[in-house]
Amino acid sequence: MFGLKGDWSLEVKDRYFTLEDYCGAEPRWCTGCGDHGILAAVHRVCRESQIAPEKTVAVSGIGCSSRLPHYMNTYGFHGLHGRALPVACGVKSRRPDLDVWVATGDGDCFSIGAGHWIHALRYNMDITLLVFDNGIYGLTKKQTSPTTPMNVPTNTHPSGALLPPLNPLTVTLGVTNISFVAQIVDWNAPLRHEVIKKAHEHKGTSFVRIIQRCPVYVEAIGKALQDEPARMQLLTHEKGVQVDDNVKRMFPNQAEHDPSDLAAARALAEDSTVLPLGILYHNPDAPRYDMMSSVGLEMGVDEKLAGMNKALDNFAI
Amino acid sequence: MNSVSDRKHDALDTAGSEGDADASVIDLLRRFHYGEPAAAAHTTLPANAVLPALLNAYRDASAIRYQYPLYLIPPDGTTMSALARPAGEYLSDALEALAPDADDARILKDNLPWIERYLRQTLDDSDPVDALELLSTAAAAMQKQLDLDAASREKLDANLERLKDTLAEGGQFLGYGPRVSLHLMLHAIRHRHCQSREQLRQQIDKNIHGLQSLLDVEKAKSADANEPGSVKTSVGSGSRHFDAGALSGMLEHRAHGSVEMPAERRLRIERALKELQAWQDFPVLVRFVGQLQDPSFRKLPELALINSDDPCTTAAEVFARDAADFAKLFAALRVAALDIDGNYSPAIHDSWFASFDWQAFSNEEMQLVTRVVALVSADYLACDGLPSFSRLLGSRLPVHVMSWVRAYDNPAAKPGEDPFDSYRFELANFGIGHRQVVVAQTSAARHEDLLSGFLCALDSNRASLHLINRGTQTKTKKPLLDAWFVASAALESRAHPFILVNPDGGDHAAQRISFAGNPQADNDWPVEKLEYRSAAGEVTEMDLAFTFADYALLMPALHEHFRMVPTGFESTDLHPIDQYLKLDEELIDHAVPFIWAIDEQDVLVRLVVSRALVFACRDRLNYWRSLQELAGVQNFYVEEAIDRIIEEQRAAIEAEREQLLQEHEEQLESVRSEAAGEAMGQLVDVLMGADLSGMVAGGSQLATMPAAAPAQTEAPADEAAAEAEPEVEEEAEEELSFDEAWLDTAMCTTCDDCMGINKMMFAYNDDKQAIIKDVKAGPYADLVAAAEICPAKCIHPGKPLDPNEPGLDDLIARAAPFN
């Protein structure tokens, strides 16, 4: 209308952030560790979103994964083992304007942190939850974790784990009020970037399980998958992530999957023969607890007193 | 990205109070509508900050990318290039062409909107500014604002230089202001005259040279030239080989045979030569004639300003004077051309050149004469200046009249008169009435329309009339809306519709008229969606028409024609004005028209409109429809003709169908009777004793055999096809391999493994993904080792560069799976 084109509104930001503005200390992960790629993806997504570094918070627990906040030039909280999610939820409930990333691992989240995991998913606060699942306790030098495959010898289980590994996808998809569940591998950069970007944009708890290589302790797990690309299944759909044809050619096994279909997502998660990659479930409208817990934050002292008095009037004699 | 529909407004949707109070409110509003002064006194005027609902999104123009500022493209001699483009668009297109890859010049691409905003803020309604200078200033300001680290700063500087290099010298940026149309006219004239003066000079020089040669030849034939002295000089350096005296004697003898030029021809040539030599080039391309009160208009060499109280008459005189000067030049040029070719014939040409004036100019010659533009106010044109205006339009002088028109006003109204008291004098129709004039009614907010009108006029050698609406409000100190939007609103609301009439197109209106600059030209009023939030909190949208009444709300002087409807009041008698205008006779008596508006608090309100304003709306609508018809849109005659043709076609099809059905029936009958006859015949034959047994048995044998064979042959064919396919696929895959080493950067996972092998060979790009920095920085062995260790398998070693490297066979074998 009025001769204006579709993009008539000029969004000019007065501060501009380059990639370096988000990079913190030089990462000390082992060479060949999948964590490097995930960090690079997080930096790029931050740069694309142009959210100020001082408005970004990276929260972690304990493990190789949890070194992430040190390598980001943002606010950060490197907390206790298994307690990344309660801290993140606390940050979000008090400061809903901040952009919160959570870096946790298979041990930190699925083992000691399991209790918080279930409830953080249901609370659906707006955080981006990246689980660096390498199938081992790496920082403490090779103990079996909930997701270690059975045939992998470790220091705690020299003949391999006695029980089949936990399936984090079925657990996550079984929690009420989840809003975003995705799975990727760390070594496919374009898919990794698109999924993390979409997870970051989603308003709610974005659970991304990243199958991450540990070249020092469990090289075999990563190698097995890399050698057999047919074991992975790329999920395609117009409501999912869109990737180039070059990327699609890397996955001989592809399937059409509508992310709004919860039952289909659960069936995919149950199927132990393939590893689905992409967005399994996405519900943009699930209620968020941080919207409710931040009501009244901007009230002044007088308003609060007035409100309290009004409530107490109900009980006055 | 925001759009109007993203804005949410509160509207009050609750049912009004019942009973008498209701009736009295609507009664009061209706009495105001009919013009009762007492009712006018008891109702509320609209608050000052109220805007028509569809324009509310544009209150703050600082964040809006409209077409201005413009980048004026310097003339380069070609006639087809665009003359001006929106600056932001031009810069971003230039940047895209320079750096098509998404990651190239990333920082500059992300921050180009900042530069665009800086340009828009600096160029507030001033004269055009040199583009390269302003862009440099903007770049410096941006660097200061962004305060980047050294490496990023350098990269940004380099890319800014590359961008500046794409802009040609002489380009300018032009912001929106009251003099935009003058600058664009000057720009159009510059483009048209880009090389014409140089070409004229070349033509003059060529003809001078030609004429002088003719005279030189004559001189060479004269007695002086045959003197031994001059013979010697004319031969030059070889003259010592000649006996000058003997040669001179011979020439004298031969000179008797040559023919001397006739005296009158010589006189003519000398006169023409003198005229050509006397011609002085001058830089003035255009003369603006008018009631010029603005002394701050910048002095430019191409522009001459002439003050006059009767611009039309003065402009005609000025043009006639200029044309007389050019007539002498063109006559001389024509005479020169004829004489040089020896085609001048005194019998034909003498009388012709005796009366040679501008009426005899060719089209190309007319284009060379200095342009004259009369700047006149619309009020003067419509009242005191009318006779000289009409004379000018009727003359054949190619003088251009430019006038700035107020869209809500009546140019023929005397000062102090209510604009709605009389019917509006349509200057455009007055121009069209003069038949052979180019008429362009345009909005300064649409530069392409302005420029197409100017170019049409400049190229046509006809008088032209440009009626321009600028939207600048001088009577209010702080206008609510940017002038560009007010001008756009005038176009949208049909207050100042676009029309371009070019008599060169032909005799029929359809060939002459261009109408495309009007939004939604098929409708009475343009209709847009408005999204709003009701009192209940839900977001809905409604279709709103943008009418003349909405435009009138933008003029504070016309606010007395509006009154507020109390918030929350509902009545079935209230109708939005576009629907009111379509109501039947019976309903209209009780109906009260209103428009939607939005105040400063983003609340939707309704404003009742006075009857005078409704009449004005009907008048606008009538004018709009008459223009539509001229342009062939919603043309009643055409629609009638279409209906008639459809009827005729339908009748024809019906008739054909009938006929076909009848034929079909007849054929069916004849077939039936034939078939009956045949069947009877066959039956008779059979019964008469043909051999039945042989026929039946043979038939069944034939039926069974072929079925078995195809089944057997099908199976081997399938297998063969299946074997062929995988081979073809493998071959196709094997074909892809490169001799040069390459790295698939998109797949890199930033794991540092390849850096660990050779820091000089591999490096990270801006996204922290690896590239091959220097393939010669290490042996082939390094490439192969890196390929093997890379977890994403994205390194492809190719063929080794150094054939003397030790262990090459082994390395090549190891490299094979990665190539």
Coordinates of N, CA, C and O in Angstrom, one line a residue, chain B residues 44-182:
Chain B
T44 N -18.0 16.9 19.3 CA -16.5 17.0 19.5 C -15.8 17.0 18.2 O -15.9 16.1 17.4
L45 N -14.9 18.0 18.1 CA -14.0 17.9 16.9 C -13.0 16.8 17.1 O -12.7 16.4 18.2
P46 N -12.4 16.3 16.0 CA -11.4 15.3 16.2 C -10.2 15.8 16.9 O -9.8 16.9 16.7
A47 N -9.6 15.0 17.7 CA -8.4 15.4 18.4 C -7.3 15.6 17.4 O -7.3 15.0 16.3
N48 N -6.3 16.5 17.7 CA -5.4 16.9 16.7 C -4.5 15.8 16.2 O -4.0 15.8 15.0
A49 N -4.3 14.8 17.0 CA -3.3 13.7 16.6 C -4.0 12.5 16.0 O -3.4 11.5 15.9
V50 N -5.2 12.7 15.4 CA -5.9 11.6 14.8 C -5.5 11.4 13.4 O -5.4 12.4 12.6
L51 N -5.2 10.2 13.0 CA -4.8 9.9 11.6 C -5.8 8.9 11.0 O -6.4 8.1 11.7
P52 N -6.0 8.9 9.7 CA -6.8 7.8 9.1 C -6.2 6.5 9.4 O -5.0 6.3 9.5
A53 N -7.1 5.5 9.7 CA -6.7 4.2 10.3 C -5.6 3.6 9.5 O -4.6 3.1 10.0
L54 N -5.7 3.6 8.1 CA -4.7 2.9 7.3 C -3.3 3.6 7.3 O -2.3 3.0 6.9
L55 N -3.3 4.9 7.8 CA -2.0 5.6 7.8 C -1.3 5.6 9.1 O -0.2 6.1 9.3
N56 N -2.0 5.0 10.1 CA -1.4 5.1 11.5 C 0.0 4.4 11.6 O 0.8 4.9 12.3
A57 N 0.2 3.4 10.8 CA 1.5 2.7 10.9 C 2.7 3.5 10.5 O 3.8 3.2 10.8
Y58 N 2.4 4.6 9.8 CA 3.5 5.4 9.3 C 3.7 6.7 10.0 O 4.3 7.7 9.5
R59 N 3.2 6.8 11.2 CA 3.4 8.0 12.0 C 4.8 8.4 12.2 O 5.2 9.5 12.0
D60 N 5.6 7.3 12.5 CA 7.1 7.6 12.6 C 7.8 7.2 11.4 O 8.0 6.0 11.1
A61 N 8.1 8.1 10.5 CA 8.7 7.8 9.2 C 10.1 7.4 9.3 O 10.7 7.0 8.3
S62 N 10.8 7.5 10.4 CA 12.2 7.3 10.5 C 12.6 5.9 10.2 O 13.7 5.6 9.7
A63 N 11.7 4.9 10.5 CA 12.0 3.5 10.3 C 11.4 3.0 9.1 O 11.3 1.8 8.9
I64 N 11.0 3.8 8.1 CA 10.3 3.3 7.0 C 11.1 3.5 5.7 O 11.7 4.6 5.5
R65 N 11.3 2.5 4.9 CA 12.0 2.6 3.7 C 11.0 2.9 2.5 O 10.5 2.0 1.9
Y66 N 10.8 4.2 2.3 CA 10.1 4.5 1.1 C 11.1 4.9 0.0 O 12.3 4.8 0.2
Q67 N 10.5 5.3 -1.2 CA 11.4 5.3 -2.3 C 12.5 6.4 -2.3 O 13.5 6.2 -2.9
Y68 N 12.3 7.4 -1.5 CA 13.3 8.4 -1.4 C 14.2 8.1 -0.2 O 13.8 7.4 0.7
P69 N 15.5 8.5 -0.1 CA 16.2 9.3 -1.1 C 16.5 8.5 -2.4 O 16.6 7.3 -2.4
L70 N 16.6 9.2 -3.5 CA 16.9 8.6 -4.8 C 18.3 8.7 -5.1 O 19.0 9.7 -4.7
Y71 N 18.8 7.8 -5.9 CA 20.1 7.9 -6.5 C 19.9 8.4 -7.9 O 19.3 7.7 -8.7
L72 N 20.4 9.6 -8.3 CA 20.3 10.1 -9.6 C 21.5 9.6 -10.4 O 22.6 9.9 -10.2
I73 N 21.2 8.7 -11.4 CA 22.2 8.1 -12.2 C 22.8 9.1 -13.2 O 22.0 9.7 -14.0
P74 N 24.1 9.3 -13.2 CA 24.6 10.3 -14.2 C 24.4 9.8 -15.6 O 24.5 8.6 -15.9
P75 N 24.2 10.7 -16.5 CA 24.0 10.3 -17.9 C 25.2 9.7 -18.5 O 26.4 10.2 -18.2
D76 N 25.1 8.7 -19.3 CA 26.3 8.1 -19.9 C 26.1 7.9 -21.4 O 26.8 7.1 -22.0
G77 N 25.2 8.7 -22.0 CA 25.1 8.6 -23.5 C 24.1 7.7 -24.0 O 23.7 7.8 -25.1
T78 N 23.7 6.7 -23.2 CA 22.7 5.8 -23.7 C 21.3 6.3 -23.3 O 21.1 6.8 -22.2
T79 N 20.3 6.1 -24.2 CA 19.0 6.6 -23.8 C 18.2 5.6 -23.0 O 17.1 5.9 -22.5
M80 N 18.6 4.4 -22.9 CA 17.7 3.4 -22.3 C 17.9 3.2 -20.8 O 17.1 2.6 -20.2
S81 N 18.9 3.8 -20.3 CA 19.2 3.5 -18.8 C 18.2 4.2 -18.0 O 17.6 5.2 -18.3
A82 N 17.9 3.6 -16.8 CA 17.0 4.3 -15.8 C 17.6 5.6 -15.4 O 18.8 5.6 -15.2
L83 N 16.8 6.6 -15.1 CA 17.4 7.9 -14.7 C 17.6 8.0 -13.2 O 18.5 8.6 -12.8
A84 N 16.7 7.3 -12.5 CA 16.9 7.4 -11.0 C 16.3 6.2 -10.4 O 15.4 5.6 -10.9
R85 N 16.9 5.7 -9.3 CA 16.4 4.6 -8.5 C 16.5 4.9 -7.0 O 17.3 5.6 -6.6
P86 N 15.6 4.2 -6.3 CA 15.7 4.4 -4.8 C 17.1 4.0 -4.3 O 17.7 3.0 -4.7
A87 N 17.7 4.9 -3.5 CA 19.1 4.8 -3.1 C 19.4 3.4 -2.4 O 20.4 2.7 -2.7
G88 N 18.5 3.1 -1.5 CA 18.7 1.8 -0.8 C 18.8 0.6 -1.7 O 19.6 -0.2 -1.6
E89 N 17.8 0.6 -2.6 CA 17.7 -0.5 -3.6 C 19.0 -0.5 -4.4 O 19.5 -1.6 -4.7
Y90 N 19.4 0.6 -4.9 CA 20.5 0.7 -5.8 C 21.8 0.2 -5.1 O 22.5 -0.6 -5.7
L91 N 22.0 0.6 -3.9 CA 23.2 0.2 -3.2 C 23.1 -1.3 -2.9 O 24.2 -2.0 -3.0
S92 N 22.0 -1.8 -2.5 CA 22.0 -3.2 -2.2 C 22.1 -4.1 -3.4 O 22.7 -5.1 -3.4
D93 N 21.6 -3.6 -4.5 CA 21.8 -4.4 -5.8 C 23.2 -4.3 -6.2 O 23.8 -5.4 -6.6
A94 N 23.9 -3.2 -6.0 CA 25.3 -3.1 -6.4 C 26.1 -4.0 -5.5 O 27.0 -4.7 -6.0
L95 N 25.8 -4.1 -4.2 CA 26.5 -4.9 -3.3 C 26.3 -6.4 -3.6 O 27.2 -7.2 -3.6
E96 N 25.1 -6.8 -4.0 CA 24.8 -8.1 -4.4 C 25.6 -8.5 -5.6 O 26.1 -9.6 -5.7
A97 N 25.7 -7.6 -6.6 CA 26.4 -7.9 -7.8 C 27.9 -8.1 -7.5 O 28.6 -8.9 -8.1
L98 N 28.4 -7.3 -6.6 CA 29.8 -7.3 -6.2 C 30.1 -8.5 -5.4 O 31.2 -9.1 -5.5
A99 N 29.2 -8.9 -4.5 CA 29.5 -10.0 -3.6 C 28.3 -10.9 -3.5 O 27.5 -10.9 -2.6
P100 N 28.1 -11.8 -4.6 CA 26.9 -12.6 -4.6 C 26.9 -13.7 -3.6 O 25.8 -14.1 -3.2
D101 N 28.1 -14.1 -3.1 CA 28.1 -15.2 -2.1 C 27.6 -14.6 -0.8 O 28.0 -13.5 -0.4
A102 N 26.8 -15.5 -0.1 CA 26.2 -15.0 1.2 C 27.2 -14.5 2.2 O 27.0 -13.6 3.0
D103 N 28.4 -15.2 2.3 CA 29.3 -14.9 3.3 C 30.3 -13.7 2.9 O 31.0 -13.3 3.8
D104 N 30.2 -13.3 1.7 CA 31.2 -12.3 1.2 C 30.7 -10.9 1.6 O 29.5 -10.6 1.5
A105 N 31.5 -10.1 2.1 CA 31.1 -8.7 2.5 C 30.0 -8.8 3.5 O 29.1 -7.9 3.5
R106 N 30.1 -9.7 4.4 CA 28.9 -10.0 5.3 C 28.6 -8.8 6.2 O 27.5 -8.4 6.4
I107 N 29.7 -8.2 6.8 CA 29.5 -7.1 7.7 C 28.8 -5.9 7.0 O 27.9 -5.3 7.5
L108 N 29.2 -5.6 5.8 CA 28.6 -4.5 5.0 C 27.2 -4.8 4.7 O 26.3 -3.9 4.8
K109 N 26.9 -6.0 4.3 CA 25.5 -6.4 3.9 C 24.6 -6.2 5.1 O 23.5 -5.7 5.0
D110 N 25.1 -6.7 6.3 CA 24.2 -6.6 7.5 C 24.0 -5.2 7.9 O 23.0 -4.9 8.5
N111 N 24.9 -4.3 7.6 CA 24.8 -2.9 8.0 C 24.4 -1.9 7.0 O 24.4 -0.7 7.2
L112 N 24.1 -2.4 5.8 CA 23.6 -1.4 4.7 C 22.4 -0.6 5.1 O 22.3 0.6 4.8
P113 N 21.4 -1.2 5.9 CA 20.3 -0.4 6.3 C 20.7 0.8 7.2 O 20.0 1.8 7.1
W114 N 21.8 0.6 7.9 CA 22.3 1.8 8.7 C 22.6 2.9 7.8 O 22.3 4.1 8.1
I115 N 23.4 2.6 6.7 CA 23.8 3.6 5.8 C 22.5 4.3 5.1 O 22.4 5.5 5.0
E116 N 21.6 3.4 4.8 CA 20.3 3.9 4.2 C 19.6 4.9 5.1 O 19.2 6.0 4.7
R117 N 19.6 4.5 6.4 CA 18.9 5.4 7.3 C 19.7 6.7 7.5 O 19.1 7.8 7.6
Y118 N 21.0 6.6 7.5 CA 21.9 7.8 7.6 C 21.6 8.8 6.4 O 21.4 10.0 6.6
L119 N 21.5 8.2 5.2 CA 21.3 9.0 4.0 C 19.9 9.7 4.2 O 19.8 10.9 3.9
R120 N 18.9 8.9 4.6 CA 17.6 9.5 4.7 C 17.5 10.6 5.7 O 16.9 11.6 5.5
Q121 N 18.2 10.5 6.8 CA 18.2 11.5 7.8 C 19.0 12.7 7.4 O 18.6 13.9 7.7
T122 N 20.1 12.6 6.7 CA 20.9 13.7 6.3 C 20.3 14.5 5.2 O 20.5 15.7 5.0
L123 N 19.5 13.8 4.3 CA 19.1 14.4 3.1 C 17.7 15.1 3.2 O 16.9 15.1 2.3
D124 N 17.4 15.5 4.4 CA 16.0 16.1 4.6 C 15.7 17.3 3.7 O 16.3 18.4 3.9
D125 N 14.9 17.1 2.7 CA 14.4 18.1 1.8 C 15.4 19.2 1.4 O 15.1 20.3 1.2
S126 N 16.6 18.7 1.1 CA 17.6 19.7 0.6 C 17.9 19.4 -0.9 O 17.2 18.5 -1.5
D127 N 18.8 20.1 -1.5 CA 19.1 19.9 -2.9 C 19.9 18.6 -3.0 O 20.5 18.1 -2.1
P128 N 20.1 18.2 -4.3 CA 20.9 16.9 -4.5 C 22.3 17.1 -4.0 O 22.9 18.2 -4.1
V129 N 22.9 16.0 -3.5 CA 24.2 16.0 -3.0 C 25.1 15.0 -3.7 O 24.6 13.9 -4.1
D130 N 26.4 15.3 -3.9 CA 27.2 14.4 -4.6 C 27.3 13.0 -3.9 O 27.5 12.9 -2.7
A131 N 27.0 11.9 -4.7 CA 26.8 10.6 -4.1 C 28.1 10.1 -3.4 O 28.1 9.6 -2.3
L132 N 29.2 10.2 -4.1 CA 30.5 9.6 -3.6 C 30.9 10.3 -2.3 O 31.3 9.6 -1.3
E133 N 30.7 11.6 -2.2 CA 31.1 12.4 -1.0 C 30.2 11.9 0.2 O 30.7 11.6 1.2
L134 N 28.9 11.9 -0.1 CA 28.0 11.6 1.0 C 28.2 10.1 1.5 O 28.1 9.8 2.7
L135 N 28.4 9.3 0.5 CA 28.7 7.9 0.9 C 29.9 7.7 1.8 O 29.9 7.0 2.7
S136 N 31.0 8.5 1.4 CA 32.2 8.5 2.2 C 31.9 8.9 3.7 O 32.3 8.3 4.6
T137 N 31.1 10.0 3.8 CA 30.8 10.5 5.1 C 30.0 9.5 5.9 O 30.2 9.3 7.1
A138 N 29.0 8.9 5.2 CA 28.2 7.9 5.8 C 29.1 6.7 6.3 O 28.9 6.2 7.4
A139 N 30.0 6.3 5.5 CA 30.9 5.2 5.8 C 31.7 5.5 7.1 O 31.8 4.7 8.0
A140 N 32.2 6.7 7.1 CA 33.0 7.1 8.3 C 32.2 7.1 9.5 O 32.6 6.6 10.6
A141 N 31.0 7.6 9.4 CA 30.1 7.7 10.6 C 29.7 6.3 11.0 O 29.7 6.0 12.2
M142 N 29.6 5.4 10.1 CA 29.2 4.0 10.4 C 30.3 3.3 11.2 O 30.1 2.6 12.1
Q143 N 31.5 3.5 10.7 CA 32.7 2.9 11.3 C 32.8 3.3 12.8 O 33.1 2.6 13.7
K144 N 32.6 4.6 12.9 CA 32.6 5.2 14.3 C 31.6 4.6 15.2 O 31.8 4.2 16.3
Q145 N 30.4 4.4 14.6 CA 29.3 3.9 15.4 C 29.5 2.4 15.8 O 29.2 2.0 16.9
L146 N 30.0 1.6 14.8 CA 30.1 0.2 15.0 C 31.2 -0.1 16.0 O 31.2 -1.1 16.7
D147 N 32.3 0.6 15.9 CA 33.5 0.5 16.8 C 33.9 -1.0 16.8 O 33.9 -1.7 17.8
L148 N 34.3 -1.5 15.6 CA 34.7 -2.9 15.5 C 36.1 -3.1 15.8 O 36.9 -2.1 15.9
D149 N 36.5 -4.4 16.0 CA 38.0 -4.7 16.2 C 38.7 -4.4 14.8 O 38.1 -4.3 13.8
A150 N 40.0 -4.3 14.9 CA 40.8 -3.9 13.8 C 40.6 -4.7 12.5 O 40.5 -4.1 11.4
A151 N 40.6 -6.0 12.7 CA 40.5 -6.9 11.5 C 39.2 -6.7 10.8 O 39.1 -6.5 9.6
S152 N 38.1 -6.6 11.6 CA 36.8 -6.4 11.0 C 36.7 -5.0 10.3 O 36.1 -4.9 9.3
R153 N 37.2 -4.0 11.0 CA 37.2 -2.7 10.5 C 37.9 -2.6 9.1 O 37.4 -2.0 8.2
E154 N 39.0 -3.3 9.0 CA 39.7 -3.2 7.7 C 38.9 -3.9 6.6 O 38.8 -3.4 5.5
K155 N 38.3 -5.0 6.9 CA 37.5 -5.7 5.9 C 36.4 -4.8 5.5 O 36.0 -4.7 4.3
L156 N 35.7 -4.2 6.5 CA 34.6 -3.3 6.1 C 35.0 -2.2 5.3 O 34.4 -1.8 4.3
D157 N 36.2 -1.6 5.6 CA 36.7 -0.5 4.8 C 36.9 -0.9 3.3 O 36.5 -0.2 2.4
A158 N 37.6 -2.1 3.2 CA 37.9 -2.6 1.8 C 36.6 -2.8 1.0 O 36.5 -2.4 -0.1
N159 N 35.5 -3.3 1.7 CA 34.3 -3.6 1.0 C 33.6 -2.3 0.6 O 32.9 -2.2 -0.4
L160 N 33.7 -1.3 1.5 CA 33.1 0.0 1.2 C 33.7 0.6 0.0 O 33.1 1.2 -0.8
E161 N 35.1 0.5 -0.1 CA 35.8 1.0 -1.3 C 35.3 0.4 -2.5 O 35.0 1.0 -3.5
R162 N 35.1 -1.0 -2.4 CA 34.6 -1.7 -3.6 C 33.2 -1.2 -4.0 O 32.9 -1.0 -5.2
L163 N 32.4 -0.9 -3.0 CA 31.1 -0.5 -3.3 C 31.1 0.9 -4.0 O 30.4 1.2 -4.9
K164 N 32.0 1.8 -3.4 CA 32.1 3.1 -4.0 C 32.6 3.1 -5.4 O 32.2 3.9 -6.3
D165 N 33.4 2.1 -5.7 CA 33.9 2.0 -7.1 C 32.9 1.7 -8.1 O 33.0 2.0 -9.3
T166 N 31.7 1.1 -7.7 CA 30.7 0.8 -8.6 C 29.9 2.1 -9.0 O 29.1 2.1 -10.0
L167 N 30.0 3.1 -8.2 CA 29.2 4.3 -8.5 C 30.0 5.2 -9.5 O 31.1 5.5 -9.2
A168 N 29.3 5.6 -10.6 CA 30.0 6.4 -11.5 C 30.1 7.9 -11.0 O 29.4 8.3 -10.1
E169 N 31.1 8.6 -11.6 CA 31.3 10.0 -11.2 C 30.0 10.8 -11.5 O 29.5 10.6 -12.6
G170 N 29.7 11.7 -10.7 CA 28.6 12.6 -11.0 C 27.2 12.2 -10.5 O 26.2 12.8 -10.7
G171 N 27.2 11.0 -9.9 CA 25.9 10.5 -9.4 C 25.5 11.4 -8.2 O 26.4 11.9 -7.5
Q172 N 24.2 11.5 -7.9 CA 23.8 12.3 -6.7 C 22.7 11.6 -6.0 O 22.0 10.8 -6.5
F173 N 22.6 12.0 -4.7 CA 21.5 11.5 -3.8 C 20.5 12.7 -3.7 O 20.9 13.8 -3.5
L174 N 19.2 12.4 -3.8 CA 18.2 13.4 -3.7 C 17.2 13.0 -2.6 O 16.6 11.9 -2.8
G175 N 17.0 13.8 -1.6 CA 16.0 13.5 -0.6 C 14.7 14.1 -1.0 O 14.6 15.0 -1.9
Y176 N 13.6 13.7 -0.3 CA 12.3 14.2 -0.6 C 12.1 15.6 -0.1 O 12.3 15.8 1.1
G177 N 11.7 16.5 -0.9 CA 11.4 17.9 -0.4 C 10.5 18.6 -1.5 O 10.2 18.0 -2.5
P178 N 10.3 19.8 -1.2 CA 9.3 20.6 -2.1 C 9.9 20.8 -3.5 O 9.1 20.9 -4.4
R179 N 11.2 20.7 -3.7 CA 11.7 21.0 -5.0 C 12.1 19.8 -5.8 O 12.9 19.8 -6.8
V180 N 11.7 18.6 -5.3 CA 12.1 17.4 -6.0 C 11.7 17.4 -7.5 O 12.5 16.9 -8.3
S181 N 10.6 17.9 -7.8 CA 10.2 17.8 -9.2 C 11.1 18.7 -10.1 O 11.4 18.3 -11.2
L182 N 11.5 19.8 -9.6 CA 12.4 20.7 -10.4 C 13.8 20.0 -10.6 O 14.3 20.0 -11.7

